Amino acid sequence: MTWQDYTHDMQRCTRCSYCKWIPYRYMQNTDFIEGCPSLSHYLWHAYASSGKFNMAYSLLQERIEIDDTFLDVLYRCQMDGSCDISCKVQQDLEPLQLMQELRIKCVEEGQLLPAHMVVIEGLRKEDNMMQSSKTDRGKWAEGLDVKNLNEESAGVVYYAGCRYSFDEELWPVARGGLQLLLDAGVDVGILGADEACCGGRAYELGYAGELTKYAEHQMEALRTAGVKTLVTPCSDCYAAFKVLYDKIGKKLGIEVLHITQYLDRLIKEGKLRLTKEVPLTVTYHDPCHLGRLGEPWIHWQGKEYKVMGQMIVHDPPKKFRRGAKGVYEPPRDILKSIPGLNFVEMYRIKEYSWCCGAGGGVIDAYPDFAAWTGTERLKEAKAVGAKAIVSACPWCKRNFLDAAQETGEEIEVYDIIELVQKAV
Ligand code: SF4
Ligand code: SF4
């Protein structure tokens, strides 16, 4: 698909503004009903996905061209997909796919954000999104008694991802997740310094070639390692392996699980026992890439045409991803199985969750906007009485930590791995 393939969607956008909010029937508290961080922060229609349809149509008609303003509006967006899910309550349009294709077009035409160029240059040189040396990639696991899959075989690969591999403050979480698997007797190994980026974040910036390159690399590396299951504690990596690789026709062909799915399985099988009390009131933040963006890809091939000059028909009928099939219950089941833990839900949850703020390259190019978005979520967590916000992604944890530090919001920030560790 290209951006022009969404011409009918550009014409069919009714400017109803559903994309700016969570659906009416899920609104519980008027302070927490917004869905689009970009629109809510910049308060201008262009920043909503409806505005992106306007921009794309204007581009198509050659009334505007890609310039700095166009790039600014397009990239001050987390690509979190809240708009996409809410739009599909009202209309079956594909705003997220249109925005993705617009970003790919910008990159193909050399219209690049300087902050993202730095990230991509680092990726091309060092195979990671953190501008760090690839030789240091396995350092987070130093001292752990775990198989190196380059030397020994194992049934499961624990794939840390770029953020966990190079963000030293988060190393204890990455190590903790692996240790839980080891303690449960899982036959698990790591790729160490030979692990490379999944390519998912680069794709979201518009660098489509990087996703293909790393998908092919992973297919070969995992085939050589002979693993049957990939487990990752990173939600971004999960979405890349599970959804994006399938989208571009590079399905891995092995079981792909987020660590919350695997830990939930181990707990339910009695291989991991949570016995210690954790007396804390917590709420759970659904990472976008584990939730709505983690819903499996639905392939469709057919004809899209107009009848009676206005109605769009898909032949054969097209099924849409509405976000409901993301990973929502395993992390909640884990939290509910921790003794002494008081779990409370926020107002915007599951496919209607508010973004942490880090996605779509915003944490790299617009850190103030990332912090504002994260702070909005911390306020929501506090509003439901939580003393701690728990997530299941290193990008969420990093952004919440930074947001709390910047704005002084007093709330503890955990990854779910840390709470499981406290309970075993
Ligand atoms: S919800 Fe969909 S149709 Fe409505 S304004 Fe937003 S993008 Fe357009
Ligand atoms: S992806 Fe998120 S930030 Fe971007 S337009 Fe949609 S809801 Fe707004």
Short mmCIF file of C-alpha atoms and ligand atoms in Angstrom, two decimals:
data_model
loop_
_atom_site.label_atom_id
_atom_site.label_comp_id
_atom_site.label_asym_id
_atom_site.label_seq_id
_atom_site.Cartn_x
_atom_site.Cartn_y
_atom_site.Cartn_z
CA MET A 1 0.00 0.00 0.00
CA THR A 2 1.08 3.59 -0.57
CA TRP A 3 -0.31 6.81 0.88
CA GLN A 4 -2.32 7.40 -2.31
CA ASP A 5 -4.11 4.08 -1.76
CA TYR A 6 -5.94 5.81 1.10
CA THR A 7 -7.52 8.42 -1.19
CA HIS A 8 -11.03 7.12 -0.51
CA ASP A 9 -10.36 7.40 3.24
CA MET A 10 -9.17 11.01 2.75
CA GLN A 11 -12.46 11.74 0.96
CA ARG A 12 -14.61 9.78 3.42
CA CYS A 13 -13.29 11.38 6.64
CA THR A 14 -16.41 13.15 7.90
CA ARG A 15 -14.55 15.42 10.37
CA CYS A 16 -16.68 13.84 13.08
CA SER A 17 -13.75 14.08 15.54
CA TYR A 18 -14.28 10.66 17.09
CA CYS A 19 -10.54 10.22 16.63
CA LYS A 20 -9.85 12.86 19.28
CA TRP A 21 -11.59 11.09 22.14
CA ILE A 22 -12.22 7.70 23.59
CA PRO A 23 -15.68 6.43 22.57
CA TYR A 24 -18.61 8.00 24.46
CA ARG A 25 -19.72 4.77 26.08
CA TYR A 26 -16.33 4.35 27.78
CA MET A 27 -16.11 7.89 29.15
CA GLN A 28 -16.19 7.77 32.96
CA ASN A 29 -14.51 10.94 34.15
CA THR A 30 -14.53 14.17 32.15
CA ASP A 31 -10.91 14.87 33.10
CA PHE A 32 -9.83 11.72 31.26
CA ILE A 33 -11.76 11.38 28.02
CA GLU A 34 -9.21 12.57 25.48
CA GLY A 35 -7.58 10.02 23.22
CA CYS A 36 -5.14 11.87 20.97
CA PRO A 37 -2.08 13.28 22.76
CA SER A 38 -1.10 15.36 19.75
CA LEU A 39 -4.45 17.11 19.42
CA SER A 40 -4.83 17.49 23.18
CA HIS A 41 -1.42 19.10 23.55
CA TYR A 42 -1.26 21.28 20.45
CA LEU A 43 -5.00 22.11 20.28
CA TRP A 44 -5.15 22.43 16.52
CA HIS A 45 -7.14 20.21 14.17
CA ALA A 46 -4.17 19.40 11.92
CA TYR A 47 -2.58 17.41 14.75
CA ALA A 48 -5.50 14.96 14.93
CA SER A 49 -5.62 12.11 12.45
CA SER A 50 -8.50 13.82 10.69
CA GLY A 51 -6.12 16.71 10.07
CA LYS A 52 -3.59 14.28 8.59
CA PHE A 53 -6.29 13.12 6.15
CA ASN A 54 -6.76 16.80 5.20
CA MET A 55 -3.02 17.26 4.75
CA ALA A 56 -2.69 14.12 2.64
CA TYR A 57 -5.60 15.14 0.40
CA SER A 58 -4.12 18.59 -0.06
CA LEU A 59 -0.80 16.97 -0.95
CA LEU A 60 -2.55 14.71 -3.43
CA GLN A 61 -4.17 17.70 -5.11
CA GLU A 62 -0.80 19.50 -5.11
CA ARG A 63 -2.19 22.35 -3.04
CA ILE A 64 0.59 21.95 -0.49
CA GLU A 65 4.02 20.34 -0.46
CA ILE A 66 6.08 18.60 2.18
CA ASP A 67 7.89 21.30 4.10
CA ASP A 68 9.06 21.84 7.68
CA THR A 69 5.52 22.60 8.88
CA PHE A 70 4.19 19.43 7.27
CA LEU A 71 6.93 17.37 8.93
CA ASP A 72 6.38 19.05 12.27
CA VAL A 73 2.66 18.22 12.30
CA LEU A 74 3.18 14.70 11.00
CA TYR A 75 5.87 13.77 13.53
CA ARG A 76 4.43 15.40 16.65
CA CYS A 77 2.41 12.20 16.97
CA GLN A 78 3.19 9.02 18.90
CA MET A 79 1.70 6.69 16.26
CA ASP A 80 -0.04 5.08 19.23
CA GLY A 81 -3.20 4.38 17.23
CA SER A 82 -5.83 5.66 19.66
CA CYS A 83 -7.33 7.68 16.80
CA ASP A 84 -7.42 4.60 14.59
CA ILE A 85 -9.44 2.57 17.08
CA SER A 86 -11.89 5.37 17.88
CA CYS A 87 -12.35 6.20 14.19
CA LYS A 88 -13.37 2.60 13.57
CA VAL A 89 -16.22 3.00 16.06
CA GLN A 90 -17.71 5.55 13.66
CA GLN A 91 -16.12 4.83 10.27
CA ASP A 92 -13.95 2.02 8.97
CA LEU A 93 -11.04 4.25 7.95
CA GLU A 94 -7.32 3.59 8.38
CA PRO A 95 -5.80 6.83 9.76
CA LEU A 96 -2.82 5.06 11.33
CA GLN A 97 -1.88 3.31 8.09
CA LEU A 98 -2.19 6.59 6.18
CA MET A 99 0.12 8.34 8.67
CA GLN A 100 2.58 5.42 8.44
CA GLU A 101 2.63 5.65 4.64
CA LEU A 102 3.07 9.44 4.77
CA ARG A 103 6.12 8.96 7.00
CA ILE A 104 7.54 6.40 4.56
CA LYS A 105 7.00 8.87 1.72
CA CYS A 106 8.84 11.62 3.67
CA VAL A 107 11.82 9.34 4.24
CA GLU A 108 11.87 8.19 0.62
CA GLU A 109 11.95 11.84 -0.47
CA GLY A 110 14.73 12.72 1.96
CA GLN A 111 12.43 14.84 4.13
CA LEU A 112 13.93 13.87 7.46
CA LEU A 113 13.83 15.10 11.04
CA PRO A 114 17.40 15.82 12.27
CA ALA A 115 16.72 14.10 15.61
CA HIS A 116 15.60 10.95 13.82
CA MET A 117 18.55 11.04 11.42
CA VAL A 118 20.88 10.73 14.41
CA VAL A 119 18.94 7.70 15.65
CA ILE A 120 18.92 6.03 12.24
CA GLU A 121 22.61 6.71 11.62
CA GLY A 122 23.29 4.97 14.93
CA LEU A 123 21.04 2.09 13.93
CA ARG A 124 22.79 1.60 10.61
CA LYS A 125 26.19 1.63 12.26
CA GLU A 126 25.52 -0.19 15.53
CA ASP A 127 22.26 -2.14 14.98
CA ASN A 128 20.47 -0.41 17.84
CA MET A 129 18.21 2.62 18.43
CA MET A 130 20.18 3.90 21.40
CA GLN A 131 23.34 5.27 19.72
CA SER A 132 25.45 2.76 21.64
CA SER A 133 28.18 0.35 20.64
CA LYS A 134 26.87 -3.03 19.51
CA THR A 135 29.73 -4.77 21.28
CA ASP A 136 28.10 -3.71 24.59
CA ARG A 137 24.73 -5.22 23.76
CA GLY A 138 24.94 -8.26 26.03
CA LYS A 139 26.35 -6.40 29.04
CA TRP A 140 22.99 -6.20 30.81
CA ALA A 141 23.14 -9.99 31.38
CA GLU A 142 26.71 -10.23 32.62
CA GLY A 143 27.04 -12.63 35.56
CA LEU A 144 23.76 -14.47 34.89
CA ASP A 145 24.01 -18.21 34.41
CA VAL A 146 22.24 -18.31 31.04
CA LYS A 147 22.94 -20.07 27.75
CA ASN A 148 24.52 -18.11 24.90
CA LEU A 149 22.57 -19.26 21.87
CA ASN A 150 25.61 -18.83 19.67
CA GLU A 151 27.25 -21.67 21.58
CA GLU A 152 24.40 -23.78 22.99
CA SER A 153 20.84 -24.53 21.96
CA ALA A 154 17.66 -23.78 23.93
CA GLY A 155 13.95 -23.91 23.32
CA VAL A 156 13.34 -20.27 24.22
CA VAL A 157 15.19 -17.07 23.31
CA TYR A 158 14.84 -14.14 25.70
CA TYR A 159 15.05 -11.09 23.47
CA ALA A 160 15.83 -7.95 25.51
CA GLY A 161 15.52 -5.28 22.78
CA CYS A 162 17.45 -2.02 22.39
CA ARG A 163 16.09 -0.04 25.36
CA TYR A 164 16.69 -2.80 27.91
CA SER A 165 20.09 -3.58 26.41
CA PHE A 166 21.49 -0.08 26.74
CA ASP A 167 19.47 1.81 29.37
CA GLU A 168 21.54 0.88 32.43
CA GLU A 169 18.95 2.11 34.91
CA LEU A 170 16.59 -0.53 33.47
CA TRP A 171 19.07 -3.41 33.44
CA PRO A 172 17.73 -4.83 36.75
CA VAL A 173 14.32 -5.25 35.09
CA ALA A 174 15.76 -7.03 32.05
CA ARG A 175 17.82 -9.27 34.32
CA GLY A 176 14.85 -9.86 36.62
CA GLY A 177 12.66 -11.08 33.78
CA LEU A 178 15.30 -13.53 32.62
CA GLN A 179 15.95 -14.72 36.17
CA LEU A 180 12.26 -15.48 36.66
CA LEU A 181 12.34 -17.74 33.59
CA LEU A 182 15.51 -19.44 34.81
CA ASP A 183 14.03 -19.95 38.28
CA ALA A 184 10.96 -21.56 36.72
CA GLY A 185 13.20 -24.06 34.94
CA VAL A 186 12.68 -22.69 31.42
CA ASP A 187 15.24 -23.83 28.85
CA VAL A 188 16.15 -20.28 27.82
CA GLY A 189 19.10 -18.54 26.19
CA ILE A 190 20.08 -15.12 24.88
CA LEU A 191 21.87 -13.90 21.78
CA GLY A 192 24.03 -11.47 23.75
CA ALA A 193 26.05 -9.07 21.61
CA ASP A 194 24.63 -10.76 18.49
CA GLU A 195 21.11 -9.60 19.27
CA ALA A 196 20.11 -6.81 16.85
CA CYS A 197 17.30 -4.26 16.73
CA CYS A 198 13.85 -5.56 15.75
CA GLY A 199 13.44 -2.64 13.32
CA GLY A 200 9.96 -1.74 14.58
CA ARG A 201 10.68 1.75 15.86
CA ALA A 202 12.61 2.66 12.70
CA TYR A 203 9.59 1.57 10.66
CA GLU A 204 7.36 3.87 12.67
CA LEU A 205 9.68 6.76 11.86
CA GLY A 206 9.17 5.93 8.18
CA TYR A 207 12.28 3.86 7.55
CA ALA A 208 10.54 0.87 5.98
CA GLY A 209 13.76 -0.65 4.61
CA GLU A 210 15.11 -1.06 8.14
CA LEU A 211 12.15 -3.23 9.15
CA THR A 212 12.69 -5.55 6.19
CA LYS A 213 16.42 -5.71 6.84
CA TYR A 214 16.06 -6.63 10.51
CA ALA A 215 13.17 -9.03 9.90
CA GLU A 216 15.36 -10.98 7.49
CA HIS A 217 18.26 -10.84 9.95
CA GLN A 218 16.10 -12.15 12.81
CA MET A 219 14.65 -14.95 10.67
CA GLU A 220 18.16 -16.17 9.91
CA ALA A 221 19.52 -15.70 13.46
CA LEU A 222 16.58 -17.49 15.08
CA ARG A 223 16.62 -20.28 12.50
CA THR A 224 20.32 -20.82 13.22
CA ALA A 225 19.69 -20.76 16.97
CA GLY A 226 16.92 -23.34 16.51
CA VAL A 227 14.57 -21.84 19.10
CA LYS A 228 10.87 -22.62 19.17
CA THR A 229 9.69 -19.62 21.18
CA LEU A 230 10.71 -15.97 21.43
CA VAL A 231 9.92 -14.16 24.68
CA THR A 232 10.50 -10.43 24.97
CA PRO A 233 9.97 -8.01 27.88
CA CYS A 234 9.70 -5.12 25.38
CA SER A 235 6.26 -4.30 23.96
CA ASP A 236 7.71 -2.51 20.94
CA CYS A 237 9.72 -5.61 20.03
CA TYR A 238 6.63 -7.76 20.58
CA ALA A 239 4.61 -5.70 18.10
CA ALA A 240 7.43 -5.81 15.55
CA PHE A 241 7.90 -9.59 15.78
CA LYS A 242 4.22 -10.44 16.08
CA VAL A 243 2.52 -7.86 13.88
CA LEU A 244 4.85 -5.84 11.66
CA TYR A 245 6.87 -8.79 10.34
CA ASP A 246 3.62 -10.48 9.36
CA LYS A 247 2.39 -7.23 7.79
CA ILE A 248 5.41 -7.11 5.45
CA GLY A 249 5.33 -10.85 4.69
CA LYS A 250 8.25 -11.85 6.94
CA LYS A 251 6.48 -13.91 9.61
CA LEU A 252 9.03 -15.48 11.96
CA GLY A 253 7.40 -18.92 12.00
CA ILE A 254 8.00 -19.47 15.73
CA GLU A 255 5.89 -18.71 18.78
CA VAL A 256 6.20 -15.03 19.75
CA LEU A 257 5.20 -14.07 23.29
CA HIS A 258 5.47 -11.03 25.45
CA ILE A 259 6.90 -11.84 28.87
CA THR A 260 3.55 -11.13 30.53
CA GLN A 261 2.01 -13.94 28.48
CA TYR A 262 4.83 -16.30 29.40
CA LEU A 263 4.86 -15.43 33.10
CA ASP A 264 1.08 -15.75 33.24
CA ARG A 265 1.43 -19.22 31.72
CA LEU A 266 4.13 -20.22 34.24
CA ILE A 267 2.01 -18.96 37.15
CA LYS A 268 -1.08 -20.83 35.95
CA GLU A 269 0.96 -24.02 35.46
CA GLY A 270 2.29 -23.72 39.01
CA LYS A 271 5.90 -23.32 37.86
CA LEU A 272 6.13 -19.85 39.31
CA ARG A 273 4.63 -19.35 42.75
CA LEU A 274 3.73 -15.89 43.97
CA THR A 275 3.66 -16.24 47.74
CA LYS A 276 4.98 -13.01 49.23
CA GLU A 277 2.67 -10.13 50.10
CA VAL A 278 3.11 -6.92 48.10
CA PRO A 279 0.98 -4.39 50.01
CA LEU A 280 0.60 -1.72 47.36
CA THR A 281 -2.25 -0.07 45.44
CA VAL A 282 -1.29 -0.15 41.77
CA THR A 283 -2.83 0.57 38.42
CA TYR A 284 -1.84 -0.90 35.08
CA HIS A 285 -0.90 1.09 31.99
CA ASP A 286 -1.50 -0.83 28.75
CA PRO A 287 1.51 -0.24 26.47
CA CYS A 288 0.12 0.68 23.03
CA HIS A 289 2.35 -1.89 21.31
CA LEU A 290 1.16 -4.69 23.57
CA GLY A 291 -2.45 -3.60 23.48
CA ARG A 292 -4.16 -2.20 20.40
CA LEU A 293 -1.00 -2.22 18.26
CA GLY A 294 -0.25 -5.79 19.36
CA GLU A 295 -3.41 -7.11 17.71
CA PRO A 296 -2.43 -9.60 14.99
CA TRP A 297 -2.27 -8.25 11.44
CA ILE A 298 -5.21 -9.03 9.18
CA HIS A 299 -4.25 -9.49 5.54
CA TRP A 300 -6.74 -8.43 2.91
CA GLN A 301 -6.50 -8.52 -0.83
CA GLY A 302 -9.29 -7.46 -3.09
CA LYS A 303 -10.93 -4.54 -4.80
CA GLU A 304 -12.08 -1.29 -3.23
CA TYR A 305 -14.55 0.68 -5.32
CA LYS A 306 -17.26 3.31 -5.11
CA VAL A 307 -20.89 2.58 -5.77
CA MET A 308 -23.58 5.22 -6.36
CA GLY A 309 -20.85 7.84 -6.36
CA GLN A 310 -20.23 7.66 -2.63
CA MET A 311 -20.40 4.27 -0.89
CA ILE A 312 -17.13 2.32 -0.65
CA VAL A 313 -17.36 -1.41 -1.13
CA HIS A 314 -14.64 -3.93 -0.38
CA ASP A 315 -14.79 -7.12 -2.40
CA PRO A 316 -14.27 -9.51 -0.66
CA PRO A 317 -15.41 -7.83 2.58
CA LYS A 318 -12.53 -6.43 4.60
CA LYS A 319 -11.98 -7.18 8.29
CA PHE A 320 -10.50 -4.36 10.36
CA ARG A 321 -8.18 -4.38 13.34
CA ARG A 322 -10.15 -2.75 16.14
CA GLY A 323 -7.63 -3.23 18.91
CA ALA A 324 -9.70 -5.62 21.05
CA LYS A 325 -7.38 -8.54 20.32
CA GLY A 326 -4.28 -7.08 21.95
CA VAL A 327 -2.66 -8.57 25.05
CA TYR A 328 -4.84 -7.27 27.90
CA GLU A 329 -5.67 -10.10 30.30
CA PRO A 330 -2.28 -11.78 31.02
CA PRO A 331 -0.77 -8.72 32.77
CA ARG A 332 -4.01 -8.16 34.70
CA ASP A 333 -4.18 -11.81 35.70
CA ILE A 334 -0.59 -11.60 36.96
CA LEU A 335 -1.32 -8.52 39.05
CA LYS A 336 -4.48 -10.12 40.48
CA SER A 337 -2.47 -13.19 41.52
CA ILE A 338 0.04 -11.19 43.60
CA PRO A 339 -0.86 -11.56 47.31
CA GLY A 340 -1.70 -8.32 49.09
CA LEU A 341 -1.71 -6.22 45.92
CA ASN A 342 -4.66 -3.88 45.44
CA PHE A 343 -5.24 -3.49 41.70
CA VAL A 344 -7.33 -0.56 40.46
CA GLU A 345 -8.12 0.32 36.85
CA MET A 346 -7.71 3.75 35.28
CA TYR A 347 -10.49 5.38 33.24
CA ARG A 348 -8.89 4.79 29.83
CA ILE A 349 -7.84 1.18 29.48
CA LYS A 350 -7.15 -1.60 26.97
CA GLU A 351 -7.74 -0.48 23.38
CA TYR A 352 -8.79 2.94 24.64
CA SER A 353 -5.68 3.46 26.73
CA TRP A 354 -3.85 6.80 26.77
CA CYS A 355 -0.27 6.60 25.38
CA CYS A 356 2.79 6.81 27.69
CA GLY A 357 4.22 9.44 25.34
CA ALA A 358 7.38 7.72 24.10
CA GLY A 359 6.19 6.25 20.80
CA GLY A 360 6.58 7.22 17.17
CA GLY A 361 9.96 8.86 17.72
CA VAL A 362 8.47 11.56 19.98
CA ILE A 363 10.81 10.68 22.85
CA ASP A 364 13.75 11.41 20.52
CA ALA A 365 12.50 14.49 18.67
CA TYR A 366 10.10 16.16 21.09
CA PRO A 367 11.00 15.18 24.67
CA ASP A 368 8.83 17.95 26.16
CA PHE A 369 5.77 16.57 24.40
CA ALA A 370 6.71 13.05 25.50
CA ALA A 371 6.96 14.22 29.12
CA TRP A 372 3.62 16.09 28.94
CA THR A 373 1.90 12.98 27.59
CA GLY A 374 3.44 10.78 30.28
CA THR A 375 2.44 13.24 32.99
CA GLU A 376 -1.19 13.16 31.87
CA ARG A 377 -1.14 9.40 32.47
CA LEU A 378 0.50 9.75 35.89
CA LYS A 379 -2.28 12.18 36.88
CA GLU A 380 -4.88 9.62 35.81
CA ALA A 381 -3.15 6.90 37.85
CA LYS A 382 -3.21 9.13 40.92
CA ALA A 383 -6.85 10.07 40.29
CA VAL A 384 -7.91 6.43 40.77
CA GLY A 385 -5.96 6.22 44.02
CA ALA A 386 -2.92 4.30 42.81
CA LYS A 387 0.36 4.71 44.65
CA ALA A 388 2.22 3.11 41.74
CA ILE A 389 1.79 2.83 37.99
CA VAL A 390 2.83 -0.47 36.46
CA SER A 391 3.55 -1.10 32.82
CA ALA A 392 5.10 -3.83 30.70
CA CYS A 393 7.49 -2.03 28.40
CA PRO A 394 10.87 -0.34 28.93
CA TRP A 395 9.84 2.66 26.81
CA CYS A 396 6.82 3.28 29.06
CA LYS A 397 8.90 2.91 32.20
CA ARG A 398 11.60 5.25 30.87
CA ASN A 399 9.09 7.90 29.85
CA PHE A 400 7.09 7.71 33.09
CA LEU A 401 10.29 7.97 35.13
CA ASP A 402 11.41 11.00 33.12
CA ALA A 403 7.97 12.61 33.28
CA ALA A 404 7.71 12.13 37.05
CA GLN A 405 11.16 13.59 37.55
CA GLU A 406 10.48 16.57 35.30
CA THR A 407 7.08 17.49 36.69
CA GLY A 408 7.46 16.31 40.29
CA GLU A 409 4.42 13.99 40.11
CA GLU A 410 4.78 11.74 43.15
CA ILE A 411 4.05 8.19 42.14
CA GLU A 412 6.10 5.01 41.97
CA VAL A 413 6.83 3.57 38.53
CA TYR A 414 7.25 -0.17 38.02
CA ASP A 415 7.51 -2.71 35.28
CA ILE A 416 5.34 -5.73 36.01
CA ILE A 417 8.48 -7.89 36.17
CA GLU A 418 9.57 -5.99 39.29
CA LEU A 419 6.30 -6.73 41.09
CA VAL A 420 6.49 -10.42 40.21
CA GLN A 421 10.03 -10.45 41.59
CA LYS A 422 8.78 -8.96 44.85
CA ALA A 423 6.11 -11.67 45.11
CA VAL A 424 8.20 -14.81 44.49
S1 SF4 B 1 -12.90 9.70 13.51
FE1 SF4 B 1 -12.23 9.11 11.43
S2 SF4 B 1 -13.86 9.96 10.11
FE2 SF4 B 1 -14.06 11.00 12.09
S3 SF4 B 1 -12.82 12.88 11.88
FE3 SF4 B 1 -11.49 11.31 12.77
S4 SF4 B 1 -10.41 10.37 11.03
FE4 SF4 B 1 -12.21 11.48 10.21
S1 SF4 B 2 -1.46 8.19 16.56
FE1 SF4 B 2 -1.93 9.08 18.59
S2 SF4 B 2 -0.96 11.13 18.61
FE2 SF4 B 2 -1.05 10.43 16.46
S3 SF4 B 2 -2.93 11.32 15.66
FE3 SF4 B 2 -3.44 9.23 16.38
S4 SF4 B 2 -4.12 9.47 18.53
FE4 SF4 B 2 -3.09 11.40 17.90
#
